[in-house]
Coordinates of C-alpha atoms in Angstrom, one line a residue:
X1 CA 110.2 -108.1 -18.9
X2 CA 112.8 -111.0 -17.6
X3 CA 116.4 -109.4 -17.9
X4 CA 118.2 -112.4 -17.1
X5 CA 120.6 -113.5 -19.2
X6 CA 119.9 -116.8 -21.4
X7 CA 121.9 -119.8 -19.5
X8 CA 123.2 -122.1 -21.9
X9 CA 124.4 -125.5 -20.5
X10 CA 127.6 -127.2 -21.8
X11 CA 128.5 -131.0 -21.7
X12 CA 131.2 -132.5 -23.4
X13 CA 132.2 -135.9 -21.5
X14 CA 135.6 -136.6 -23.1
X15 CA 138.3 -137.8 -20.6
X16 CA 141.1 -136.1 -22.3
X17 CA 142.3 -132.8 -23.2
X18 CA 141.2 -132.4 -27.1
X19 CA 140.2 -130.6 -30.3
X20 CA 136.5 -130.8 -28.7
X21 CA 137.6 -129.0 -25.8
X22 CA 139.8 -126.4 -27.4
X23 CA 136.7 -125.1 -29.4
X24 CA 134.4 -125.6 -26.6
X25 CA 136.7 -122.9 -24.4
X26 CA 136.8 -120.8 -27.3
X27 CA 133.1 -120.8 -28.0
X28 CA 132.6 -119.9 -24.2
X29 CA 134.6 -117.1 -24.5
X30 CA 132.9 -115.5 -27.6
X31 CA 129.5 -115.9 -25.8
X32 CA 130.6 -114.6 -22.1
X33 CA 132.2 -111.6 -23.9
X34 CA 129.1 -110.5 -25.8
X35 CA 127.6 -108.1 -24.0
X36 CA 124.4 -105.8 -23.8
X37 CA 124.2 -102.2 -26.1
X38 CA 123.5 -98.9 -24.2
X39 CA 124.4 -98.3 -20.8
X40 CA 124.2 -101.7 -18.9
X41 CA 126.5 -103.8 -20.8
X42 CA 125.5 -107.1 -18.9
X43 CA 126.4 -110.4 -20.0
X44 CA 123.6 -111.9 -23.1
X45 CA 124.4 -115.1 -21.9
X46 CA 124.9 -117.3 -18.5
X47 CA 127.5 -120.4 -19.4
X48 CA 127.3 -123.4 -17.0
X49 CA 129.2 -127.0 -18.1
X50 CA 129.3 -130.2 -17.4
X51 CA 132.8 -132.1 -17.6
X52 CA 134.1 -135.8 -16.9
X53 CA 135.5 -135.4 -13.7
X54 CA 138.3 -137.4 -15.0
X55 CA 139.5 -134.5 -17.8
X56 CA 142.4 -132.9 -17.1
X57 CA 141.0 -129.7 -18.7
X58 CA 138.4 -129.0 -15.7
X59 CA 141.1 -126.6 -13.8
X60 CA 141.5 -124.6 -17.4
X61 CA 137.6 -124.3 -17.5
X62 CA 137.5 -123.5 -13.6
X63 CA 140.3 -120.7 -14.5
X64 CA 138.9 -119.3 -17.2
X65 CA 136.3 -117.2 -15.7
X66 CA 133.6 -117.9 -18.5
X67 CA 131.1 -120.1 -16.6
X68 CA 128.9 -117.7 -14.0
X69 CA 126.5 -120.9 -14.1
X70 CA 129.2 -123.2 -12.9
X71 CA 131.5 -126.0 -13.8
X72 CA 130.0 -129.2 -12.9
X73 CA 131.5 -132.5 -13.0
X74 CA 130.5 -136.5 -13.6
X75 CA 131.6 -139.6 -13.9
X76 CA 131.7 -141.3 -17.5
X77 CA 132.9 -143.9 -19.2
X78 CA 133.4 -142.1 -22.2
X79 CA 136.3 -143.1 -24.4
X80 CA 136.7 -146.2 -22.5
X81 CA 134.6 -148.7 -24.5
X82 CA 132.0 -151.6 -23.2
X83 CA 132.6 -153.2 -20.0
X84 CA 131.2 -156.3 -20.2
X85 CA 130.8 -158.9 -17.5
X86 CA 133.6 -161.8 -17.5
X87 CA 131.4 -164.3 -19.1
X88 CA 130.3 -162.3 -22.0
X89 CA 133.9 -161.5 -22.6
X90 CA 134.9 -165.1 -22.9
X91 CA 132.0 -165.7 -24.9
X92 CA 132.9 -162.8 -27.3
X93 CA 136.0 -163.8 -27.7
X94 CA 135.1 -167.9 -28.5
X95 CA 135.4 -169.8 -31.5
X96 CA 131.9 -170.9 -32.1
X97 CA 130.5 -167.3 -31.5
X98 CA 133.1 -165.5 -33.6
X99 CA 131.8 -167.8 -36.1
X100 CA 128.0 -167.1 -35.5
X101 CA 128.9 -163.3 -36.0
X102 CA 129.9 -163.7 -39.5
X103 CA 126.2 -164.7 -40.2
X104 CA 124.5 -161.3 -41.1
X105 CA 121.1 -162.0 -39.2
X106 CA 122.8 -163.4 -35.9
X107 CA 125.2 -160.5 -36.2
X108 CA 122.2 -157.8 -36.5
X109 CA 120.7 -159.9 -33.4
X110 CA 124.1 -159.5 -31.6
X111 CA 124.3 -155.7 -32.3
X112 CA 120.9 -155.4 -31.0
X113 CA 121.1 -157.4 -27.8
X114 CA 123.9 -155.2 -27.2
X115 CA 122.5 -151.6 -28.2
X116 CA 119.8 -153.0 -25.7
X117 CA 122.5 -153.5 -23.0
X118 CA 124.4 -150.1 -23.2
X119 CA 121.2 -148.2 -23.2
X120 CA 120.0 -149.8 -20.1
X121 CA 123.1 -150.4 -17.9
X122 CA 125.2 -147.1 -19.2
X123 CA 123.2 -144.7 -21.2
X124 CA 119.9 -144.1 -19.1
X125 CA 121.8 -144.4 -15.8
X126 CA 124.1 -141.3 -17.2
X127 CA 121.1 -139.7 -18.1
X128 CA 119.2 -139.6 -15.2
X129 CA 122.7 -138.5 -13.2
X130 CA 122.8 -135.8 -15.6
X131 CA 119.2 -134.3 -15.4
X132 CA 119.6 -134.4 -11.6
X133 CA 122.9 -132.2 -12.5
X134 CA 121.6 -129.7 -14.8
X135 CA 118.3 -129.1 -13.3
X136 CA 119.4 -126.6 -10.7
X137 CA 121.2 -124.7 -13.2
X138 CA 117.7 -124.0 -15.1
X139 CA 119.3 -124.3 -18.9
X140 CA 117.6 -122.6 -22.0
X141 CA 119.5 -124.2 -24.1
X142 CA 121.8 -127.7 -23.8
X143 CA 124.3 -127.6 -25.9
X144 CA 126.1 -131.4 -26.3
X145 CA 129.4 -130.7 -27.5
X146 CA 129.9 -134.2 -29.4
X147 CA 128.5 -136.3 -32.1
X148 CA 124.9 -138.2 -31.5
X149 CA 126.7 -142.2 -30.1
X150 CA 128.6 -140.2 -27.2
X151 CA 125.5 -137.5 -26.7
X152 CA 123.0 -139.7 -26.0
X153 CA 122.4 -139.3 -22.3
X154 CA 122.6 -135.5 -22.8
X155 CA 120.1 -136.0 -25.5
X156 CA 118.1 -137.7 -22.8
X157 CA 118.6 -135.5 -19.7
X158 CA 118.0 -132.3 -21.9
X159 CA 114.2 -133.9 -23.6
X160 CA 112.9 -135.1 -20.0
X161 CA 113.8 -131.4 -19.1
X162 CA 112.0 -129.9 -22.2
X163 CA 114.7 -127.9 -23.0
X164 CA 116.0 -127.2 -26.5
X165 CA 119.3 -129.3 -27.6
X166 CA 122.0 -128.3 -30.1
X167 CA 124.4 -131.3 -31.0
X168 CA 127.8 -130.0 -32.3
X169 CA 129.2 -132.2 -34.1
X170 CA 132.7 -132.9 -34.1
X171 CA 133.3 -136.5 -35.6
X172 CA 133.0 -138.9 -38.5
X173 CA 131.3 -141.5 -36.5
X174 CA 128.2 -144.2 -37.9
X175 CA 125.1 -143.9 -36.6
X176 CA 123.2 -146.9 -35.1
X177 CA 119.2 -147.4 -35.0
X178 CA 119.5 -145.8 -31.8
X179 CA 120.9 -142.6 -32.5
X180 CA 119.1 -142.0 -36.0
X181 CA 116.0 -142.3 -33.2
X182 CA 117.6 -139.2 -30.9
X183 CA 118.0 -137.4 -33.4
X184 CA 114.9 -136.6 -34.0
X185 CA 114.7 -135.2 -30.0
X186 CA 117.7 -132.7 -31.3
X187 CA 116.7 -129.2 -32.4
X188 CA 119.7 -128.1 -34.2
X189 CA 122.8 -129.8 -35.2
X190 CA 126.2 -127.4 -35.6
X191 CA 128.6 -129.3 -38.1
X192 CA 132.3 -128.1 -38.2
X193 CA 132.8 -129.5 -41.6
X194 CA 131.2 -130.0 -44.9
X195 CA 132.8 -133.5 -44.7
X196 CA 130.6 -134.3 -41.2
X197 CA 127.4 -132.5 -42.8
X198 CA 127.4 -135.0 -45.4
X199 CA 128.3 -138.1 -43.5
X200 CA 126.1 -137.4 -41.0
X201 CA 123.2 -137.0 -43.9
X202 CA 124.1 -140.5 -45.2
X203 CA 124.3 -142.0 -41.7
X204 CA 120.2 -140.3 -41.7
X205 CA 120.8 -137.7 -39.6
X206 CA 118.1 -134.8 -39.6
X207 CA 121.0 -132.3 -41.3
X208 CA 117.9 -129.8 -42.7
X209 CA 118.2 -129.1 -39.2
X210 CA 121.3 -128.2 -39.1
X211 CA 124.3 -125.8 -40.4
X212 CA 128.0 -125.6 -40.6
X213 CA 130.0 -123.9 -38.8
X214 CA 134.1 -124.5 -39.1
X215 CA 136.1 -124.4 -35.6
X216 CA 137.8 -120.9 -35.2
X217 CA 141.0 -120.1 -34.2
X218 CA 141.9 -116.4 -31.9
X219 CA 145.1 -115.0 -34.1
X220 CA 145.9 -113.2 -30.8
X221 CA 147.2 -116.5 -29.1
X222 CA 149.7 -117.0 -32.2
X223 CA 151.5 -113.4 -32.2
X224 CA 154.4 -113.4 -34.7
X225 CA 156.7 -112.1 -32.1
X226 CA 156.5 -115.7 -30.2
X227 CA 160.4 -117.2 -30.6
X228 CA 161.3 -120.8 -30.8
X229 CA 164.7 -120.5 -28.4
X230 CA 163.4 -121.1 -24.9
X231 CA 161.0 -124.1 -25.9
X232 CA 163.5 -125.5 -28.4
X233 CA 166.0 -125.4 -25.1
X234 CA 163.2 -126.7 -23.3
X235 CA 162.7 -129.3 -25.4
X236 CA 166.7 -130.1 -26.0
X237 CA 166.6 -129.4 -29.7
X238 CA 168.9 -127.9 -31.3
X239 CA 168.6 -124.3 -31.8
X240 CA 169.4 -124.4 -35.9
X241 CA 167.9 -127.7 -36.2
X242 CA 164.8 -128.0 -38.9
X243 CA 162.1 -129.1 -36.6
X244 CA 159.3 -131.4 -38.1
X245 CA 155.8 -131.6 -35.6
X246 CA 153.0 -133.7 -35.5
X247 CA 150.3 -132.7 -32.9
X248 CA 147.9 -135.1 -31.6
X249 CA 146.2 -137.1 -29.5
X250 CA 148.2 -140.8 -29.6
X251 CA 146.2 -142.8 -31.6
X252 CA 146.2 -144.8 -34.2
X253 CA 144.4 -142.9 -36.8
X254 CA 146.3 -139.8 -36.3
X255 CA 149.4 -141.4 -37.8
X256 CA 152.2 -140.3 -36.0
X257 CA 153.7 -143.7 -37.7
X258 CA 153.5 -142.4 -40.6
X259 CA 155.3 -139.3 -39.0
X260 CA 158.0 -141.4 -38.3
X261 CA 158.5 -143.3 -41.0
X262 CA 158.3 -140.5 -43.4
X263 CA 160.8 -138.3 -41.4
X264 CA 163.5 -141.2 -40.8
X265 CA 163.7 -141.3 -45.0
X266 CA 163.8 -137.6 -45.0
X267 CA 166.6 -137.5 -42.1
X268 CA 168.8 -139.1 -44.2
X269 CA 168.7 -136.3 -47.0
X270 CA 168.7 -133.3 -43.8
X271 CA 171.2 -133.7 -41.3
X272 CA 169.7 -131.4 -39.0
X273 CA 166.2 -132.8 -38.7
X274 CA 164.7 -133.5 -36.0
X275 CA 161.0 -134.8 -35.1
X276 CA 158.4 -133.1 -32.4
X277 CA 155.7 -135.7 -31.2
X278 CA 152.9 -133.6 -29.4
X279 CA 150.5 -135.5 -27.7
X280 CA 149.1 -137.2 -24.8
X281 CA 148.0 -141.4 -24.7
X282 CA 144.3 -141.5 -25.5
X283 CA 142.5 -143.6 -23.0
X284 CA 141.4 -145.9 -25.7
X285 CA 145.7 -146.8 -26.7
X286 CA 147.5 -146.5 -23.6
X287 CA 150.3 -148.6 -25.1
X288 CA 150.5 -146.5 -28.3
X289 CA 153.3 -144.5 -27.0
X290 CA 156.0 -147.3 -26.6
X291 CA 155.2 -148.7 -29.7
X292 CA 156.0 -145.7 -31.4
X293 CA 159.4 -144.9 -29.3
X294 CA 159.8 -148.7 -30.4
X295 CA 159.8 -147.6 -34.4
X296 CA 161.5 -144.8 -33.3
X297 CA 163.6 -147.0 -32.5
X298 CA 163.5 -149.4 -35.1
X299 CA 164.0 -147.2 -37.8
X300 CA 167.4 -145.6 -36.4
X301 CA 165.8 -142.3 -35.7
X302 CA 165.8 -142.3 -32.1
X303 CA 167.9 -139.8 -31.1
X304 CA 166.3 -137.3 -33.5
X305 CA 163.0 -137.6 -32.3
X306 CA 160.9 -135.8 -28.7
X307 CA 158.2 -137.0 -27.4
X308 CA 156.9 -134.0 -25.2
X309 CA 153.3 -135.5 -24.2
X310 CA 150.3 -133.1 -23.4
X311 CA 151.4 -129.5 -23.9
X312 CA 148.9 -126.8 -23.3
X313 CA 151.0 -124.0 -25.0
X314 CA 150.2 -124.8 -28.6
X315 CA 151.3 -121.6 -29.8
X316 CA 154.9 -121.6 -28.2
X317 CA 155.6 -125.4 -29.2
X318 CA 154.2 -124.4 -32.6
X319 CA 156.7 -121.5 -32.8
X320 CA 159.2 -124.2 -32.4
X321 CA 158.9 -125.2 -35.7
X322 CA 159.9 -125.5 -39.7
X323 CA 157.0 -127.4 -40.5
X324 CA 153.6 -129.1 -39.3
X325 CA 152.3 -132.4 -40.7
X326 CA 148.7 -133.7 -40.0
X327 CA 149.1 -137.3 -40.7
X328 CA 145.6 -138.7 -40.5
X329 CA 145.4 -141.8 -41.7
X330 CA 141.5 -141.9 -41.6
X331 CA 139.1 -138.6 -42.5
X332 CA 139.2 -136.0 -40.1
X333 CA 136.6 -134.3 -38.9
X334 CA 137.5 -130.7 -39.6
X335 CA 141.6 -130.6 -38.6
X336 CA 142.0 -128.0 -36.0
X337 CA 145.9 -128.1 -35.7
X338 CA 145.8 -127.4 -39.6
X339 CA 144.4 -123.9 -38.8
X340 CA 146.5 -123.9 -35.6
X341 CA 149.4 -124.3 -37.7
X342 CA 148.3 -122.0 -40.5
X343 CA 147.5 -118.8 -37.6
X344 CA 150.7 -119.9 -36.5
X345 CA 152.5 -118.6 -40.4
X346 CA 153.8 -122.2 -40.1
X347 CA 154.0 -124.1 -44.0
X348 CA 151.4 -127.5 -43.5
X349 CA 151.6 -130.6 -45.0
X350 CA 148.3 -132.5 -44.1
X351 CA 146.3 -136.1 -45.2
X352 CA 144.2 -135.3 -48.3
X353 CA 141.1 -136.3 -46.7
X354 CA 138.1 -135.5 -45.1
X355 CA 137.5 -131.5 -43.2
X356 CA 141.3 -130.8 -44.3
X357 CA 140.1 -130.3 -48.0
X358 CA 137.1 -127.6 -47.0
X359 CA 140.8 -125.4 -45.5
X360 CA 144.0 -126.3 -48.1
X361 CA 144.6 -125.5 -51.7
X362 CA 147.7 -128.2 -52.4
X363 CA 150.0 -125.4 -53.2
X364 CA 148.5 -122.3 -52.2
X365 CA 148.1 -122.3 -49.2
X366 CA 149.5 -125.8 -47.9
X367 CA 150.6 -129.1 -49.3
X368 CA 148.5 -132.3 -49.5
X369 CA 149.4 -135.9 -49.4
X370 CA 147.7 -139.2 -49.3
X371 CA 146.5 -140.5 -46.3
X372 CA 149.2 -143.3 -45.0
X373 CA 151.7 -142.3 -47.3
X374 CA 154.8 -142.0 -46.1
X375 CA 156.8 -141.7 -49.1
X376 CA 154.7 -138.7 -50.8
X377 CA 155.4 -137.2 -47.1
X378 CA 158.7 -137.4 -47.1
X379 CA 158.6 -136.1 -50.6
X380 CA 156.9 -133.0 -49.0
X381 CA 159.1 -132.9 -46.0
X382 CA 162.3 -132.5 -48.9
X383 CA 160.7 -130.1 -51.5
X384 CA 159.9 -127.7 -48.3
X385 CA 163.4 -128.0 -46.9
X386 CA 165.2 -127.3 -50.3
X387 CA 162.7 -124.7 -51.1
X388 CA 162.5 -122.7 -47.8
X389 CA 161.0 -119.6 -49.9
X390 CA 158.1 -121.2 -51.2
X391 CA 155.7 -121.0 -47.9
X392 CA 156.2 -117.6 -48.1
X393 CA 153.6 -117.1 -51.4
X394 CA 151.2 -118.6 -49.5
X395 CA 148.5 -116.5 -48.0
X396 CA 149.1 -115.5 -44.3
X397 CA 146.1 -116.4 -42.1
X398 CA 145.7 -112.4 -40.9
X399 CA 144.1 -111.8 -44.1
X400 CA 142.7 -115.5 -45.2
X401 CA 141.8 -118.2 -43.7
X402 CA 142.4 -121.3 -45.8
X403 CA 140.5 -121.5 -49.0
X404 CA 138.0 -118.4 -48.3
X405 CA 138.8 -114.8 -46.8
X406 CA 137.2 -114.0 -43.5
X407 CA 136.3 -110.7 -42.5
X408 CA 136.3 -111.3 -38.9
X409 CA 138.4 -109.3 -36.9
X410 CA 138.7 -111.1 -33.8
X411 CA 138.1 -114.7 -35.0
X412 CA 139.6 -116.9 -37.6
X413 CA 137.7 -119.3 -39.5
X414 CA 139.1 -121.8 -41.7
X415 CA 136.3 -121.1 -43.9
X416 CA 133.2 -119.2 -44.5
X417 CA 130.3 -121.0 -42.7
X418 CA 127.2 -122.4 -44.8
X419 CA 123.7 -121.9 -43.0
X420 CA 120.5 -123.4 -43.5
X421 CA 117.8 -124.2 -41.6
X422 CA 116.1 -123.4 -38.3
X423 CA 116.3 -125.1 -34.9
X424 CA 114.5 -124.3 -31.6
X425 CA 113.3 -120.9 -30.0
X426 CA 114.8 -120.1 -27.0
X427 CA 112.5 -119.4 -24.3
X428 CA 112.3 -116.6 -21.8
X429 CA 115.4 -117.2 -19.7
X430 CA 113.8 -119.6 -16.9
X431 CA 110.2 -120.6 -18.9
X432 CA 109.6 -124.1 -18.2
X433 CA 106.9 -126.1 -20.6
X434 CA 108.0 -127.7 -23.9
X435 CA 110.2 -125.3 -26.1
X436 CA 108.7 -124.2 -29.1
X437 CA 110.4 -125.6 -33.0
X438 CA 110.6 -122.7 -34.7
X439 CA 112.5 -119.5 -35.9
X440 CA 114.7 -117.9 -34.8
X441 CA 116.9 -120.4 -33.8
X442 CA 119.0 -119.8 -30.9
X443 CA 121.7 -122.8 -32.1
X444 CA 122.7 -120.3 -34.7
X445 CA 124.1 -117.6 -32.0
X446 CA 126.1 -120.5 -30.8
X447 CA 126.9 -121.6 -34.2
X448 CA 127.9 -118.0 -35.0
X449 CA 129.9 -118.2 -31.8
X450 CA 132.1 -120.8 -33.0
X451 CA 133.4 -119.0 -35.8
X452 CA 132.6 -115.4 -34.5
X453 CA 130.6 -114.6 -37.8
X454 CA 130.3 -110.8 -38.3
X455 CA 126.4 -111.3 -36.9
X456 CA 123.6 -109.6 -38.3
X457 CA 123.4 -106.7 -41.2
X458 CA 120.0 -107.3 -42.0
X459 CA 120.5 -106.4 -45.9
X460 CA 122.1 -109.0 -48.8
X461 CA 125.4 -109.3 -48.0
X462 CA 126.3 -109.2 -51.7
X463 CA 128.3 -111.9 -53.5
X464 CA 131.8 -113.6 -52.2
X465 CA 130.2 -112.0 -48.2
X466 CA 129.0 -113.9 -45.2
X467 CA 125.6 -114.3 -45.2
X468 CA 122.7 -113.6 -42.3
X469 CA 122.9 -116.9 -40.4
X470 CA 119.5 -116.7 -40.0
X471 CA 118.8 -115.6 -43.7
X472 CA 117.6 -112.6 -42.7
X473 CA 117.0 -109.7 -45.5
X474 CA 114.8 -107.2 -43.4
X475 CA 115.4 -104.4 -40.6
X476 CA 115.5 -105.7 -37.0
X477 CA 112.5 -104.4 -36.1
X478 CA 110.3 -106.0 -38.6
X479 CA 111.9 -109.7 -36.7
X480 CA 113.9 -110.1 -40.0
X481 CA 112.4 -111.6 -43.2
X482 CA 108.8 -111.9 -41.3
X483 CA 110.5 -114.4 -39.0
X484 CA 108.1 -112.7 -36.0
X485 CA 110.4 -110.9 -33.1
X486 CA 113.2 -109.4 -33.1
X487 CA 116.5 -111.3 -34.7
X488 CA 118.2 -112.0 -31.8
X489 CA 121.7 -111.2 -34.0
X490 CA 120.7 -107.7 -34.1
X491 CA 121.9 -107.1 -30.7
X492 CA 125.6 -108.5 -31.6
X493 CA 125.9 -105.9 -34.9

């Protein structure tokens, strides 16, 4: 019998620091912390992970001490859009053509011709760089920590392997002819939102295939004892001011202008407010920044309003303040500094929209607004200000997370995960030959990971309870519900 652990293979290619890498270091640390039963409590499973060399995060993933496989690095052009040559580019951008583009079957042609291009001169290039990469590090499972149009390569690199691939997907993204044809390579397909799951099923994704599984938060990085003084001082805020945040990478969608304009009406009722702007220039708006220090600006809130950039201590600059706002203008995916805010016993205003809906109860436990509306925000912003006692009836995230109560001690999910399907078997740690499609799916350990599930009980949970991720109703040794072999979550119960 092969003891070796299972080596699972990470790669998530983003250039920044994100919500995709946030849950990807926390899903490395629930799997590197589960351990064997009995007397040789080795590691179950070997992490390795690929990372664009040009993310900041790889020293955080280098310190962490999860990856015993290694963490490996690559160039990518992720985030960064087409690069087309000169000529095309002055082409694109002509009169004639932009007129030709308006005609549906020239515009399908176009789109075609320039699927065709990417997958030649970007996407099989990056694949083949990436096999080469994870091939030493002899994966059982590839797990591509993105959605399906920025996983294609890994897609790629993992099938010429023959090794199993789980997509997690993390985005409300359209799927192109391409990508609805990958799909079909994937074996399982982890979903941090209802509101994905059901995109992804109209885009004609494979979702039988796949399950949800919300992003967690650890309540042990947001300790009520945390104090706002030394970052507010930090900061240069006032030490009795009420401090309004909005976390997020600098886009557009994300609406920090909506932050602004919302909090300069609400300024002029609250004399001590002042706005926090968390968040670093995404690759993709490196100008965003100035224009919003321009409304800033503009709207005669300057001087009442930080801009701290990137911050890696989410928890302390969270304890900073009176009150988060999500300000999405656009769905979002799941809404991870929602439940950051919520852990953090912090009242949350957030975009009505998308994954937010699957975590708050508009009045319960958090308020919601219209996407883009700055008014009803500022609304908010005032009812929470003049009634500082209301967040206080809300449930506290200890106990519930969002909508649904968790009974996870050490992870908190913003809501209880809903499981189907199957995915690929994992093979004895270092088999090489084609992996085998069927139960019990290894993705699910992963998925179970992500949200540190309670694992496996191997009865009926009874109503209102988690249930088996894998569905299973039997005892471990009869491989639960006549799957055949052992339920690999037996070893986690």
């Amino acid at each position: 019998m092969n003891d070796r652990p299972h080596t699972i293979a990470f790669v998530d290619l983003a250039p920044r620091p994100g919500g995709s890498i946030v849950s990807l270091l926390l899903l490395a640390q629930g799997l590197a912390e589960r351990r064997r039963l009995g007397d040789d409590p080795a590691p179950l499973y070997r992490l390795a992970v690929v990372l664009n060399a040009a993310n900041p995060a790889v020293a955080r993933f280098r310190d962490s001490g999860f990856f015993a496989g290694g963490v490996l690095t690559i160039g990518s052009r992720q985030g960064l859009g087409d690069d087309y040559p000169a000529l095309v580019e002055r082409a694109r951008s002509s009169g004639p053509l932009a007129r030709l583009r308006r005609l549906p079957a020239f515009l399908a042609a176009w789109q075609g011709a320039g699927a065709l291009r990417r997958l030649l001169a970007d996407t099989l290039p990056q694949a083949r760089r990436l096999r080469n990469l994870l091939a030493p590090v002899q994966p059982d499972l590839v797990h591509l920590n993105d959605i399906v149009p920025v996983s294609r390569a890994g897609i790629l690199a993992a099938s010429w392997l023959q090794r199993p691939i789980v997509c997690h997907v993390r985005a409300l993204d359209p799927l192109t002819w391409t990508d609805r044809w990958l799909t079909r390579r994937v074996d399982g397909f982890i979903y941090i939102s209802q509101a994905v799951a059901e995109q992804q099923r109209q885009a004609g994704a494979q979702v039988r295939r796949g399950q949800v599984a919300p992003n967690a938060v650890n309540p042990d990085d947001f300790p009520p004892t945390l104090r706002s003084g030394a970052a507010r001082q930090e900061l240069g805020i006032a030490h009795d001011a009420f401090v309004v945040g909005s976390l997020g990478r600098l886009v557009t969608w994300k609406g920090h202008h909506v932050a602004l304009t919302a909090f300069a009406a609400f300024a002029r009722q609250c004399p001590t407010a002042h706005l926090l702007i968390v968040g670093a220039p995404d690759v993709a708006e490196p100008d965003l920044e100035q224009s919003l220090r321009r409304l800033a600006v503009e709207l005669g809130i300057a001087d009442r309003v930080t801009f701290a950039g990137q911050r890696d201590d989410v928890p302390q600059v969270m304890a900073t303040l009176d009150v988060l706002c999500h300000c999405a203008i656009e769905p979002e995916p799941f809404g991870r500094v929602v439940i950051e805010g919520m852990a953090s016993r912090r009242p949350v205003i957030a975009s009505a929209a998308g994954g937010v809906l699957e975590i708050i109860e508009s009045g319960v436990n958090g308020l919601l607004v219209p996407p883009g509306d700055a008014a009803a925000l500022a609304a908010a912003l005032t009812d929470l200000w003049q009634h500082p006692s209301k967040p206080l009836a809300w449930p506290r995230p200890a106990v519930s997370g969002s909508k649904r109560t968790t009974r996870s001690p050490n992870m908190w999910p913003a809501s209880k995960p809903c499981t189907t399907t199957s995915g690929a078997r994992l093979a004895a740690p270092g088999q090489v030959g084609r992996h085998e499609r069927t139960c019990p799916p290894i993705f699910t350990l992963v998925a179970v990971a992500a949200t540190d599930g309670p694992g496996c009980r191997h009865r009926d949970p009874g109503p209102g309870a988690w249930p088996h991720p894998l569905g299973c109703a039997a005892p471990a040794a009869d491989g639960g519900a006549g799957r055949g072999g052992l339920c690999p979550l037996a070893r986690h119960a």
